Amino acid sequence: MSEARLMQGNEACAEGAVAAGVRFFGGYPITPSTEIAEYMAVNLPKVGGTFIQMEDEIAGIGVVLGASLAGKKALTATSGPGFSLKQELIGYAAIAEIPVVIVNVQRMGPSTGQPTSPAQADIMQARWGTHGDHPMIALSPWTVRESFDVAIKAVNYAERFRTPVIILLDEVVGHMRERVELPQAHEIEIYPRRVPDKTKAQGYKPYTPMEDLVPNPADFGTGYRIHCTGLVHDETGFPSGSPSITEQTIERLHEKIARVQEEITHYDEFFMDDAEIAVVAFGGTARTAYAAVEAARSAGRKVGMIRIMTIWPFADSVMRNLAKRVKGILVPEMNYGQYVYEVERAAAGQAKVVSLPKYNSEVFTPDEIGQAIEELAAEVAE
Amino acid sequence: MKEIRLSGSGGQGLITAGIILAEAAIMEGKQAIQSQSYGPEARGGSSKAEVLIDDKFIYHPKVVNPQIFLAMTQQAMDKYSHDLTPDSIVIVDEDLVPRPHGSQHMIKVPITRLSVEHLGRDLFANIIALGLLVKVTGAVSFETIQKAVAKRVPPATVAKNMEALRIGYESVQ
């Protein structure tokens, strides 16, 4: 571990990405994500990397896809308005299987909304923002230290599964500073860029899936011929109109993530041993929820907490099992109610699921969540 | 847990002061969180910084019970004082906050005037305020805050900032 220091969530996220091997950043500055671009502008050149501020948000992710195709681990960072603009190219990365990480430091929307105020209202956009069937990996850290760790995970998952990965920070965690001790380089596991296992003479095709269903297309400029497209394509990378190839492609894109779902579902349990009700929370809200749950426990209330890091793919089995263990589930989130509907679906009537939305541009107070815990406890006791 | 709120207008350096205070607490082996809130303006407008200091990990990252409230403008005094309690200690720049309120525990110091009179510019008001905060809260030692300030400010300004800290620290009993 390094020496303890005060660090901002955005800064830790950027530092984690560089530690994971990111050597290219393209983007367009937007509050509350700008510190990530600033960090990259200062630090990427020091490690032989490249920072480019582009003319807009779309170009910002465009160059990141290009850099990734050319062999660089690449990342862009934005907030709501920019995240909306980047959606088409996120879909392109999904079907062309380009490893790329998109950080969305969520702020109050829709549109320009409240630029400096926190929100967690891009949960569904992260999942379904780009059109068409596609899997998605989205991770949401709740501490500054975890912003570093999540960045490493995101880069590794993007590379390993050749898929876009979204880091869903929120303004609370992105902008707060707290004490951190970061791991040293030798303590960090890095997934290397995948390379072709065959030469052209041996029958290399860029999009032939390996055993893990992920292809190993060559990086541009490494002597291989490669065709990259947003159209449905066969193993050669060239477009195909075949219904069976189309079906196989959509199935494989989903299955390469579905088969590792358990491995990439990260969450914490707190005070769950004899809990009768549970709070499910993520990001900055989870910190307040923890304070509320801890206080309710001290008052003798049998309440526990599940803190979710992996927002997508949804933690189906975790929530299904939770609903069997407790009578009531409270879902506080800084939006009008989004994640709660997934929890409700997984709970399938086994427990009462209650939404606690907040959308006035301010963070929850521990008392607000504490009061909702009391109300739910009274309700399920009847 | 120590819960401290610093408020004023954008450009007065209060977010920097909050960061330095949190860094000083970490130097003493404590846990600390600093956060801020401000409008979309690049300059001007009200801003606040909050600092939490404790011996154990701090979950909720915002001030719930403001023990110490510093206001460097009347607008910030009015905007960020809604949750003060009778036990809160209110510290104001007496020239810039003509109508302090929210608590009987009031400390009035001409913070910005002290900066201009002793150091020639209003630039050091935030560090004078920091010295004052350290004296009132005892959150960190005077030696630690000196180290934390020296680490943050441009090398050529260290001597003046040390003087600013001392002025703030000695401005109250």
Coordinates of C-alpha atoms in Angstrom, one line a residue:
Chain A
M1 CA 0.0 0.0 0.0
S2 CA 1.1 3.5 -0.7
E3 CA 1.1 6.3 2.0
A4 CA -2.3 7.6 3.1
R5 CA -3.4 10.7 1.2
L6 CA -6.5 12.8 0.5
M7 CA -7.8 12.0 -2.9
Q8 CA -10.9 12.8 -5.0
G9 CA -13.1 10.1 -6.5
N10 CA -12.6 11.3 -10.0
E11 CA -8.8 11.4 -9.5
A12 CA -8.8 7.9 -8.1
C13 CA -10.8 6.6 -11.0
A14 CA -8.4 8.2 -13.5
E15 CA -5.4 6.9 -11.6
G16 CA -6.9 3.4 -11.5
A17 CA -7.4 3.4 -15.2
V18 CA -3.8 4.4 -15.9
A19 CA -2.7 1.7 -13.4
A20 CA -4.7 -0.8 -15.4
G21 CA -2.9 0.2 -18.6
V22 CA -5.0 2.9 -20.1
R23 CA -2.8 4.9 -22.4
F24 CA -5.3 6.9 -24.4
F25 CA -7.9 9.3 -23.3
G26 CA -10.2 11.2 -25.7
G27 CA -13.1 13.3 -24.5
Y28 CA -14.7 16.7 -24.0
P29 CA -14.7 18.3 -20.5
I30 CA -18.0 18.3 -18.7
T31 CA -18.9 18.9 -15.0
P32 CA -18.8 16.8 -12.8
S33 CA -16.3 14.6 -14.7
T34 CA -13.7 17.2 -15.8
E35 CA -11.2 16.2 -13.1
I36 CA -10.8 12.9 -14.9
A37 CA -9.8 14.6 -18.2
E38 CA -7.5 17.0 -16.2
Y39 CA -5.8 14.1 -14.5
M40 CA -5.3 12.3 -17.9
A41 CA -4.0 15.5 -19.5
V42 CA -1.3 15.8 -16.9
N43 CA -0.4 12.2 -16.3
L44 CA -0.9 10.2 -19.6
P45 CA 2.1 11.9 -21.3
K46 CA 4.3 10.9 -18.4
V47 CA 3.7 7.2 -19.2
G48 CA 3.9 7.6 -22.9
G49 CA 0.2 7.9 -23.3
T50 CA -2.0 10.3 -25.3
F51 CA -4.6 12.8 -24.2
I52 CA -6.8 14.5 -26.8
Q53 CA -9.5 17.0 -26.1
M54 CA -11.9 16.6 -29.0
E55 CA -14.3 19.0 -30.6
D56 CA -17.4 17.4 -29.0
E57 CA -18.6 14.4 -27.0
I58 CA -19.2 12.2 -30.0
A59 CA -15.7 12.7 -31.4
G60 CA -14.5 12.1 -27.8
I61 CA -15.7 8.5 -27.9
G62 CA -14.9 8.1 -31.6
V63 CA -11.2 8.5 -31.1
V64 CA -11.3 6.2 -28.1
L65 CA -12.8 3.4 -30.2
G66 CA -10.1 4.1 -32.9
A67 CA -7.3 4.1 -30.3
S68 CA -8.5 0.8 -28.9
L69 CA -8.7 -0.7 -32.4
A70 CA -5.1 0.4 -32.8
G71 CA -4.0 -1.5 -29.7
K72 CA -4.3 1.1 -26.9
K73 CA -6.3 0.6 -23.8
A74 CA -8.6 3.5 -24.0
L75 CA -11.1 5.4 -21.9
T76 CA -13.4 8.4 -22.1
A77 CA -15.3 10.3 -19.3
T78 CA -18.4 12.4 -19.4
S79 CA -21.7 13.2 -17.6
G80 CA -25.3 12.9 -18.6
P81 CA -25.5 15.2 -21.6
G82 CA -22.3 13.7 -23.1
F83 CA -23.4 10.2 -22.1
S84 CA -26.5 10.7 -24.3
L85 CA -24.4 11.8 -27.2
K86 CA -22.0 8.8 -26.9
Q87 CA -24.7 6.2 -27.0
E88 CA -24.5 5.3 -30.7
L89 CA -20.8 4.6 -30.5
I90 CA -21.3 2.5 -27.4
G91 CA -23.5 0.2 -29.5
Y92 CA -20.8 0.2 -32.2
A93 CA -18.3 -0.9 -29.6
A94 CA -20.7 -3.7 -28.5
I95 CA -21.2 -5.2 -31.9
A96 CA -17.7 -4.6 -33.3
E97 CA -16.3 -5.9 -30.0
I98 CA -14.0 -3.0 -29.2
P99 CA -12.7 -2.9 -25.6
V100 CA -13.5 0.6 -24.3
V101 CA -14.4 2.1 -20.9
I102 CA -16.9 5.0 -20.5
V103 CA -17.0 6.9 -17.2
N104 CA -20.3 8.6 -16.6
V105 CA -20.1 10.8 -13.5
Q106 CA -23.9 11.2 -13.0
R107 CA -25.4 14.6 -12.5
M108 CA -29.0 15.8 -12.3
G109 CA -30.9 15.6 -15.6
P110 CA -32.6 15.4 -18.0
S111 CA -30.6 17.5 -20.5
T112 CA -28.4 20.2 -18.9
G113 CA -30.4 19.7 -15.7
Q114 CA -28.4 20.8 -12.6
P115 CA -24.8 20.6 -13.8
T116 CA -23.1 20.6 -10.3
S117 CA -25.7 18.5 -8.5
P118 CA -25.7 14.8 -7.8
A119 CA -28.0 12.1 -9.2
Q120 CA -28.1 8.4 -10.0
A121 CA -30.7 8.7 -12.8
D122 CA -28.7 7.1 -15.6
I123 CA -29.1 3.5 -14.4
M124 CA -31.5 2.5 -17.2
Q125 CA -29.7 4.6 -19.8
A126 CA -26.5 2.7 -19.0
R127 CA -28.3 -0.5 -19.7
W128 CA -30.5 0.5 -22.6
G129 CA -29.1 3.8 -23.9
T130 CA -27.8 2.4 -27.1
H131 CA -30.4 0.7 -29.3
G132 CA -30.7 -3.0 -30.1
D133 CA -30.1 -6.1 -28.0
H134 CA -26.7 -6.0 -26.3
P135 CA -25.3 -7.0 -22.9
M136 CA -23.8 -4.3 -20.7
I137 CA -21.4 -4.2 -17.8
A138 CA -21.8 -1.2 -15.5
L139 CA -20.0 -0.8 -12.2
S140 CA -20.7 1.8 -9.5
P141 CA -18.1 2.6 -6.7
W142 CA -19.1 3.9 -3.3
T143 CA -15.7 5.1 -2.0
V144 CA -12.7 7.0 -3.4
R145 CA -10.5 3.9 -3.0
E146 CA -13.1 1.8 -4.8
S147 CA -13.2 4.3 -7.6
F148 CA -9.6 3.2 -8.2
D149 CA -10.4 -0.5 -7.9
V150 CA -13.5 -0.2 -10.2
A151 CA -11.5 1.5 -12.9
I152 CA -9.1 -1.4 -12.9
K153 CA -11.9 -3.9 -13.0
A154 CA -13.6 -2.0 -15.8
V155 CA -10.5 -1.9 -18.0
N156 CA -9.8 -5.6 -17.4
Y157 CA -13.4 -6.6 -18.2
A158 CA -13.4 -4.4 -21.4
E159 CA -10.2 -6.1 -22.5
R160 CA -11.2 -9.6 -21.5
F161 CA -14.7 -9.6 -23.0
R162 CA -14.0 -7.1 -25.7
T163 CA -17.0 -5.1 -24.8
P164 CA -17.8 -1.5 -23.7
V165 CA -17.8 -1.2 -19.9
I166 CA -19.5 1.7 -18.1
I167 CA -18.3 3.2 -14.8
L168 CA -21.3 4.8 -13.2
L169 CA -19.8 7.3 -10.7
D170 CA -22.0 9.9 -9.2
E171 CA -21.2 13.5 -8.3
V172 CA -21.0 12.5 -4.6
V173 CA -18.3 10.0 -4.9
G174 CA -16.7 11.7 -8.0
H175 CA -16.2 15.0 -6.2
M176 CA -15.6 14.1 -2.6
R177 CA -12.2 13.8 -1.2
E178 CA -11.3 11.2 1.4
R179 CA -8.3 9.3 2.9
V180 CA -7.0 6.6 0.6
E181 CA -4.2 4.1 0.6
L182 CA -3.7 2.7 -2.9
P183 CA -2.1 -0.6 -3.9
Q184 CA 1.3 -0.7 -5.5
A185 CA 1.7 -1.6 -9.1
H186 CA 2.8 -5.2 -8.3
E187 CA -0.4 -5.8 -6.3
I188 CA -2.6 -5.0 -9.3
E189 CA -3.7 -7.7 -11.7
I190 CA -3.9 -6.5 -15.3
Y191 CA -5.7 -8.3 -18.2
P192 CA -3.5 -7.9 -21.3
R193 CA -4.8 -7.0 -24.8
R194 CA -5.9 -10.2 -26.5
V195 CA -3.9 -11.2 -29.6
P196 CA -4.6 -13.5 -32.5
D197 CA -3.8 -17.2 -31.8
K198 CA -3.2 -18.0 -35.5
T199 CA -1.4 -16.4 -38.4
K200 CA -3.1 -15.8 -41.7
A201 CA -1.5 -19.0 -43.1
Q202 CA -3.0 -20.9 -40.2
G203 CA -6.5 -19.7 -41.1
Y204 CA -6.8 -16.6 -38.9
K205 CA -10.2 -14.9 -39.0
P206 CA -10.7 -11.8 -36.8
Y207 CA -14.1 -12.7 -35.4
T208 CA -13.7 -16.4 -34.7
P209 CA -14.8 -16.8 -31.1
M210 CA -12.4 -18.5 -28.7
E211 CA -13.5 -20.9 -26.1
D212 CA -14.8 -18.1 -23.9
L213 CA -16.9 -16.9 -26.9
V214 CA -14.7 -13.8 -27.2
P215 CA -12.8 -13.2 -30.5
N216 CA -9.2 -12.2 -30.8
P217 CA -9.1 -9.7 -33.7
A218 CA -5.7 -8.3 -34.4
D219 CA -4.9 -4.7 -33.6
F220 CA -4.7 -2.4 -36.6
G221 CA -1.2 -2.0 -37.9
T222 CA 0.1 -5.4 -36.7
G223 CA 0.2 -7.0 -40.2
Y224 CA -3.2 -8.5 -40.2
R225 CA -6.0 -7.5 -42.5
I226 CA -9.1 -6.4 -40.6
H227 CA -12.5 -5.1 -41.4
C228 CA -14.4 -3.5 -38.7
T229 CA -18.1 -2.6 -39.0
G230 CA -21.3 -1.9 -37.0
L231 CA -23.2 -4.2 -39.4
V232 CA -23.8 -7.8 -38.4
H233 CA -20.7 -9.6 -39.6
D234 CA -19.4 -13.2 -39.9
E235 CA -16.0 -14.4 -38.7
T236 CA -14.2 -12.6 -41.4
G237 CA -15.5 -9.3 -40.1
F238 CA -17.4 -8.5 -43.3
P239 CA -21.1 -7.9 -43.3
S240 CA -23.5 -10.8 -43.5
G241 CA -27.2 -10.8 -44.2
S242 CA -27.7 -14.3 -43.0
P243 CA -30.4 -14.8 -40.4
S244 CA -28.5 -17.6 -38.7
I245 CA -25.3 -15.5 -38.5
T246 CA -27.4 -12.7 -37.1
E247 CA -29.0 -14.9 -34.5
Q248 CA -25.6 -16.5 -33.5
T249 CA -24.0 -13.0 -33.2
I250 CA -26.7 -11.7 -30.8
E251 CA -26.7 -14.9 -28.8
R252 CA -22.9 -14.9 -28.5
L253 CA -22.7 -11.3 -27.5
H254 CA -25.1 -12.0 -24.6
E255 CA -23.7 -15.4 -23.7
K256 CA -20.1 -14.2 -23.4
I257 CA -21.2 -12.0 -20.5
A258 CA -24.0 -14.2 -19.1
R259 CA -21.6 -17.1 -18.5
V260 CA -19.4 -15.0 -16.2
Q261 CA -22.3 -13.2 -14.5
E262 CA -21.6 -14.6 -11.1
E263 CA -17.9 -13.8 -11.3
I264 CA -18.5 -10.2 -12.2
T265 CA -21.4 -9.5 -9.8
H266 CA -19.8 -7.6 -6.9
Y267 CA -21.6 -6.6 -3.8
D268 CA -21.2 -6.4 0.0
E269 CA -23.5 -7.6 2.8
F270 CA -23.7 -5.7 6.1
F271 CA -25.6 -6.6 9.3
M272 CA -27.6 -9.3 7.3
D273 CA -27.4 -12.3 9.8
D274 CA -30.8 -11.9 11.4
A275 CA -32.1 -9.1 9.3
E276 CA -35.9 -8.9 8.7
I277 CA -35.6 -5.9 6.4
A278 CA -32.8 -4.9 4.0
V279 CA -31.7 -1.7 2.3
V280 CA -30.3 -2.1 -1.2
A281 CA -28.2 0.8 -2.3
F282 CA -25.2 1.8 -4.5
G283 CA -22.8 4.6 -5.1
G284 CA -22.9 7.7 -2.9
T285 CA -26.4 6.8 -1.6
A286 CA -25.0 3.5 -0.1
R287 CA -22.8 5.6 2.2
T288 CA -25.8 7.4 3.7
A289 CA -27.7 4.1 3.7
Y290 CA -24.9 2.5 5.7
A291 CA -25.0 5.3 8.3
A292 CA -28.8 4.9 8.6
V293 CA -28.7 1.1 8.9
E294 CA -25.9 1.3 11.5
A295 CA -28.0 3.8 13.5
A296 CA -31.1 1.6 13.2
R297 CA -29.1 -1.5 14.4
S298 CA -27.9 0.4 17.4
A299 CA -31.6 1.1 18.2
G300 CA -32.3 -2.6 18.0
R301 CA -33.9 -2.7 14.6
K302 CA -33.2 -6.0 12.7
V303 CA -32.1 -4.3 9.5
G304 CA -29.3 -5.2 7.1
M305 CA -27.9 -3.9 3.9
I306 CA -26.7 -5.1 0.4
R307 CA -24.4 -2.7 -1.3
I308 CA -24.2 -3.2 -5.0
M309 CA -21.1 -2.5 -7.1
T310 CA -22.2 -4.3 -10.3
I311 CA -25.3 -2.5 -11.5
W312 CA -25.3 -4.4 -14.8
P313 CA -25.6 -7.2 -15.4
F314 CA -28.3 -7.1 -12.7
A315 CA -27.6 -9.2 -9.6
D316 CA -30.7 -11.4 -10.2
S317 CA -29.8 -14.3 -8.0
V318 CA -28.5 -12.1 -5.2
M319 CA -31.9 -10.2 -5.1
R320 CA -33.9 -13.4 -5.5
N321 CA -32.2 -14.9 -2.5
L322 CA -32.5 -11.7 -0.6
A323 CA -36.2 -11.6 -1.1
K324 CA -36.4 -15.1 0.5
R325 CA -34.4 -14.0 3.5
V326 CA -36.2 -10.8 4.5
K327 CA -39.8 -9.4 4.7
G328 CA -39.1 -6.0 3.2
I329 CA -36.5 -4.4 0.9
L330 CA -36.0 -0.6 0.8
V331 CA -34.3 0.8 -2.3
P332 CA -33.1 4.5 -1.9
E333 CA -31.7 6.0 -5.0
M334 CA -31.1 9.5 -6.3
N335 CA -33.6 9.3 -9.1
Y336 CA -37.4 9.0 -9.6
G337 CA -37.2 5.2 -9.1
Q338 CA -35.2 3.0 -11.5
Y339 CA -33.1 0.2 -10.0
V340 CA -36.1 -0.6 -7.6
Y341 CA -38.1 -2.0 -10.5
E342 CA -35.4 -4.6 -11.2
V343 CA -35.3 -5.5 -7.5
E344 CA -39.0 -5.8 -7.5
R345 CA -38.9 -8.1 -10.6
A346 CA -36.3 -10.4 -9.0
A347 CA -38.1 -10.4 -5.7
A348 CA -41.2 -11.8 -7.5
G349 CA -43.5 -11.1 -4.6
Q350 CA -41.4 -12.9 -2.0
A351 CA -40.7 -9.7 -0.1
K352 CA -42.3 -6.2 0.0
V353 CA -40.1 -3.9 -2.1
V354 CA -40.3 -0.2 -1.4
S355 CA -38.9 2.6 -3.4
L356 CA -37.3 5.6 -1.7
P357 CA -36.6 8.0 -4.6
K358 CA -34.8 11.4 -4.2
Y359 CA -34.7 13.9 -7.1
N360 CA -34.4 17.4 -5.6
S361 CA -30.7 17.7 -6.5
E362 CA -29.6 17.0 -2.9
V363 CA -28.2 13.9 -1.3
F364 CA -30.1 11.8 1.2
T365 CA -29.7 12.4 4.9
P366 CA -29.2 9.4 7.2
D367 CA -32.5 10.5 8.9
E368 CA -34.5 10.3 5.7
I369 CA -33.4 6.7 5.1
G370 CA -33.7 5.9 8.8
Q371 CA -37.3 7.1 8.8
A372 CA -38.1 4.9 5.7
I373 CA -36.6 1.9 7.5
E374 CA -38.9 2.5 10.5
E375 CA -42.0 2.8 8.2
L376 CA -41.1 -0.4 6.3
A377 CA -40.4 -2.2 9.6
A378 CA -43.8 -1.2 10.9
E379 CA -45.5 -2.2 7.6
V380 CA -44.0 -5.7 7.4
A381 CA -44.6 -6.3 11.1
E382 CA -48.4 -6.1 10.6
Chain B
M1 CA -16.7 13.3 14.8
K2 CA -15.9 16.9 13.9
E3 CA -18.3 18.5 11.4
I4 CA -17.1 21.8 9.9
R5 CA -18.7 23.9 7.1
L6 CA -16.8 26.7 5.4
S7 CA -18.8 29.1 3.2
G8 CA -18.3 32.2 1.2
S9 CA -18.2 33.2 -2.5
G10 CA -16.4 31.4 -5.2
G11 CA -12.8 32.6 -5.4
Q12 CA -12.3 33.2 -1.7
G13 CA -10.3 30.0 -1.4
L14 CA -12.6 28.2 1.0
I15 CA -12.6 24.9 -0.9
T16 CA -8.8 25.0 -0.8
A17 CA -8.9 25.8 3.0
G18 CA -11.2 22.8 3.4
I19 CA -8.8 20.5 1.5
I20 CA -5.8 21.6 3.5
L21 CA -7.7 21.0 6.8
A22 CA -8.6 17.5 5.6
E23 CA -5.0 16.8 4.5
A24 CA -3.8 17.9 7.9
A25 CA -6.1 15.5 9.6
I26 CA -4.8 12.7 7.5
M27 CA -1.2 13.6 8.4
E28 CA -2.3 13.0 12.0
G29 CA -3.5 9.5 11.0
K30 CA -7.2 10.4 11.1
Q31 CA -10.0 9.8 8.7
A32 CA -11.2 12.8 6.8
I33 CA -13.7 13.7 4.1
Q34 CA -13.9 17.0 2.2
S35 CA -16.7 17.9 -0.1
Q36 CA -18.0 21.0 -1.8
S37 CA -21.1 22.4 -3.3
Y38 CA -21.2 25.3 -5.8
G39 CA -23.2 26.7 -8.6
P40 CA -22.5 26.4 -12.4
E41 CA -20.7 29.8 -12.3
A42 CA -16.9 29.8 -12.8
R43 CA -16.5 32.8 -10.4
G44 CA -18.7 34.5 -7.8
G45 CA -21.8 32.8 -6.6
S46 CA -22.0 31.2 -3.2
S47 CA -19.9 28.1 -2.4
K48 CA -19.4 25.9 0.6
A49 CA -16.9 23.3 1.6
E50 CA -17.4 20.7 4.3
V51 CA -14.9 18.8 6.3
L52 CA -15.5 15.7 8.4
I53 CA -12.8 14.4 10.7
D54 CA -13.1 11.2 12.8
D55 CA -11.0 8.3 14.1
K56 CA -13.0 5.7 12.1
F57 CA -14.2 5.4 8.5
I58 CA -16.8 8.1 7.7
Y59 CA -19.8 6.8 5.7
H60 CA -22.3 9.6 5.2
P61 CA -20.0 12.2 3.5
K62 CA -21.8 15.4 4.3
V63 CA -22.3 17.6 7.4
V64 CA -25.4 16.6 9.4
N65 CA -24.8 18.5 12.6
P66 CA -22.7 21.6 11.8
Q67 CA -20.5 22.1 14.9
I68 CA -18.5 24.9 13.3
F69 CA -19.9 27.2 10.6
L70 CA -17.7 29.8 8.9
A71 CA -19.3 32.5 6.7
M72 CA -17.2 34.8 4.6
T73 CA -20.1 36.6 2.9
Q74 CA -23.6 37.5 4.0
Q75 CA -25.1 35.6 1.1
A76 CA -23.3 32.4 2.2
M77 CA -24.3 33.1 5.8
D78 CA -28.0 33.2 4.8
K79 CA -27.8 30.3 2.2
Y80 CA -25.9 27.6 4.2
S81 CA -27.1 28.2 7.8
H82 CA -30.5 26.5 7.6
D83 CA -29.4 23.5 9.8
L84 CA -27.5 25.3 12.5
T85 CA -28.3 24.3 16.1
P86 CA -28.0 26.3 19.4
D87 CA -24.7 24.4 19.9
S88 CA -23.2 25.4 16.6
I89 CA -20.3 27.9 16.7
V90 CA -20.7 30.6 14.0
I91 CA -17.5 32.3 12.8
V92 CA -17.9 35.3 10.5
D93 CA -15.8 37.9 8.7
E94 CA -17.3 40.8 10.6
D95 CA -16.9 43.3 7.8
L96 CA -18.5 41.1 5.1
V97 CA -21.2 39.5 7.3
P98 CA -23.1 42.4 8.9
R99 CA -26.0 40.2 10.0
P100 CA -24.7 36.9 11.4
H101 CA -27.4 34.6 12.9
G102 CA -28.2 31.0 13.7
S103 CA -26.6 30.6 17.1
Q104 CA -25.6 32.5 20.2
H105 CA -22.1 31.2 19.9
M106 CA -20.7 33.8 17.7
I107 CA -17.0 34.6 16.8
K108 CA -16.6 37.8 14.8
V109 CA -13.2 38.5 13.3
P110 CA -12.3 41.0 10.5
I111 CA -10.6 38.2 8.6
T112 CA -10.3 39.8 5.2
R113 CA -9.2 43.2 6.7
L114 CA -6.5 41.4 8.7
S115 CA -5.2 39.9 5.5
V116 CA -5.0 43.3 3.7
E117 CA -3.5 45.2 6.7
H118 CA -0.9 42.6 7.6
L119 CA -0.1 41.0 4.3
G120 CA -1.0 43.6 1.8
R121 CA -3.7 41.6 -0.1
D122 CA -7.0 40.0 0.6
L123 CA -5.6 36.8 -0.9
F124 CA -4.6 35.3 2.5
A125 CA -8.0 35.5 4.1
N126 CA -8.7 31.8 3.6
I127 CA -5.5 30.8 5.4
I128 CA -6.2 33.3 8.2
A129 CA -9.7 31.7 8.5
L130 CA -8.0 28.3 8.5
G131 CA -5.7 29.3 11.5
L132 CA -8.8 30.6 13.2
L133 CA -10.7 27.3 12.6
V134 CA -7.8 25.2 13.9
K135 CA -7.7 27.3 17.1
V136 CA -11.5 27.1 17.7
T137 CA -11.9 23.4 16.8
G138 CA -8.7 21.9 17.9
A139 CA -9.2 19.5 15.0
V140 CA -5.5 19.3 14.3
S141 CA -2.4 20.7 16.0
F142 CA -1.0 24.1 14.9
E143 CA 2.2 22.3 13.8
T144 CA 0.3 19.9 11.5
I145 CA -1.7 22.7 9.9
Q146 CA 1.6 24.6 9.2
K147 CA 2.9 21.5 7.5
A148 CA -0.3 21.0 5.5
V149 CA -0.4 24.6 4.3
A150 CA 3.3 24.6 3.3
K151 CA 2.7 21.5 1.2
R152 CA -0.2 23.0 -0.7
V153 CA 0.8 26.6 -1.4
P154 CA 3.3 27.9 -4.0
P155 CA 6.8 27.8 -2.5
A156 CA 7.3 31.6 -2.9
T157 CA 4.3 32.2 -0.7
V158 CA 5.0 29.9 2.2
A159 CA 6.3 32.6 4.5
K160 CA 3.3 34.8 4.0
N161 CA 0.9 31.9 4.4
M162 CA 2.7 30.9 7.7
E163 CA 2.2 34.5 8.9
A164 CA -1.5 34.3 7.8
L165 CA -2.0 31.1 9.8
R166 CA -0.5 32.7 12.9
I167 CA -2.6 35.8 12.5
G168 CA -5.8 33.7 12.3
Y169 CA -4.7 31.4 15.2
E170 CA -4.0 34.3 17.5
S171 CA -7.1 36.3 16.5
V172 CA -9.2 34.6 19.1
Q173 CA -8.5 33.5 22.7

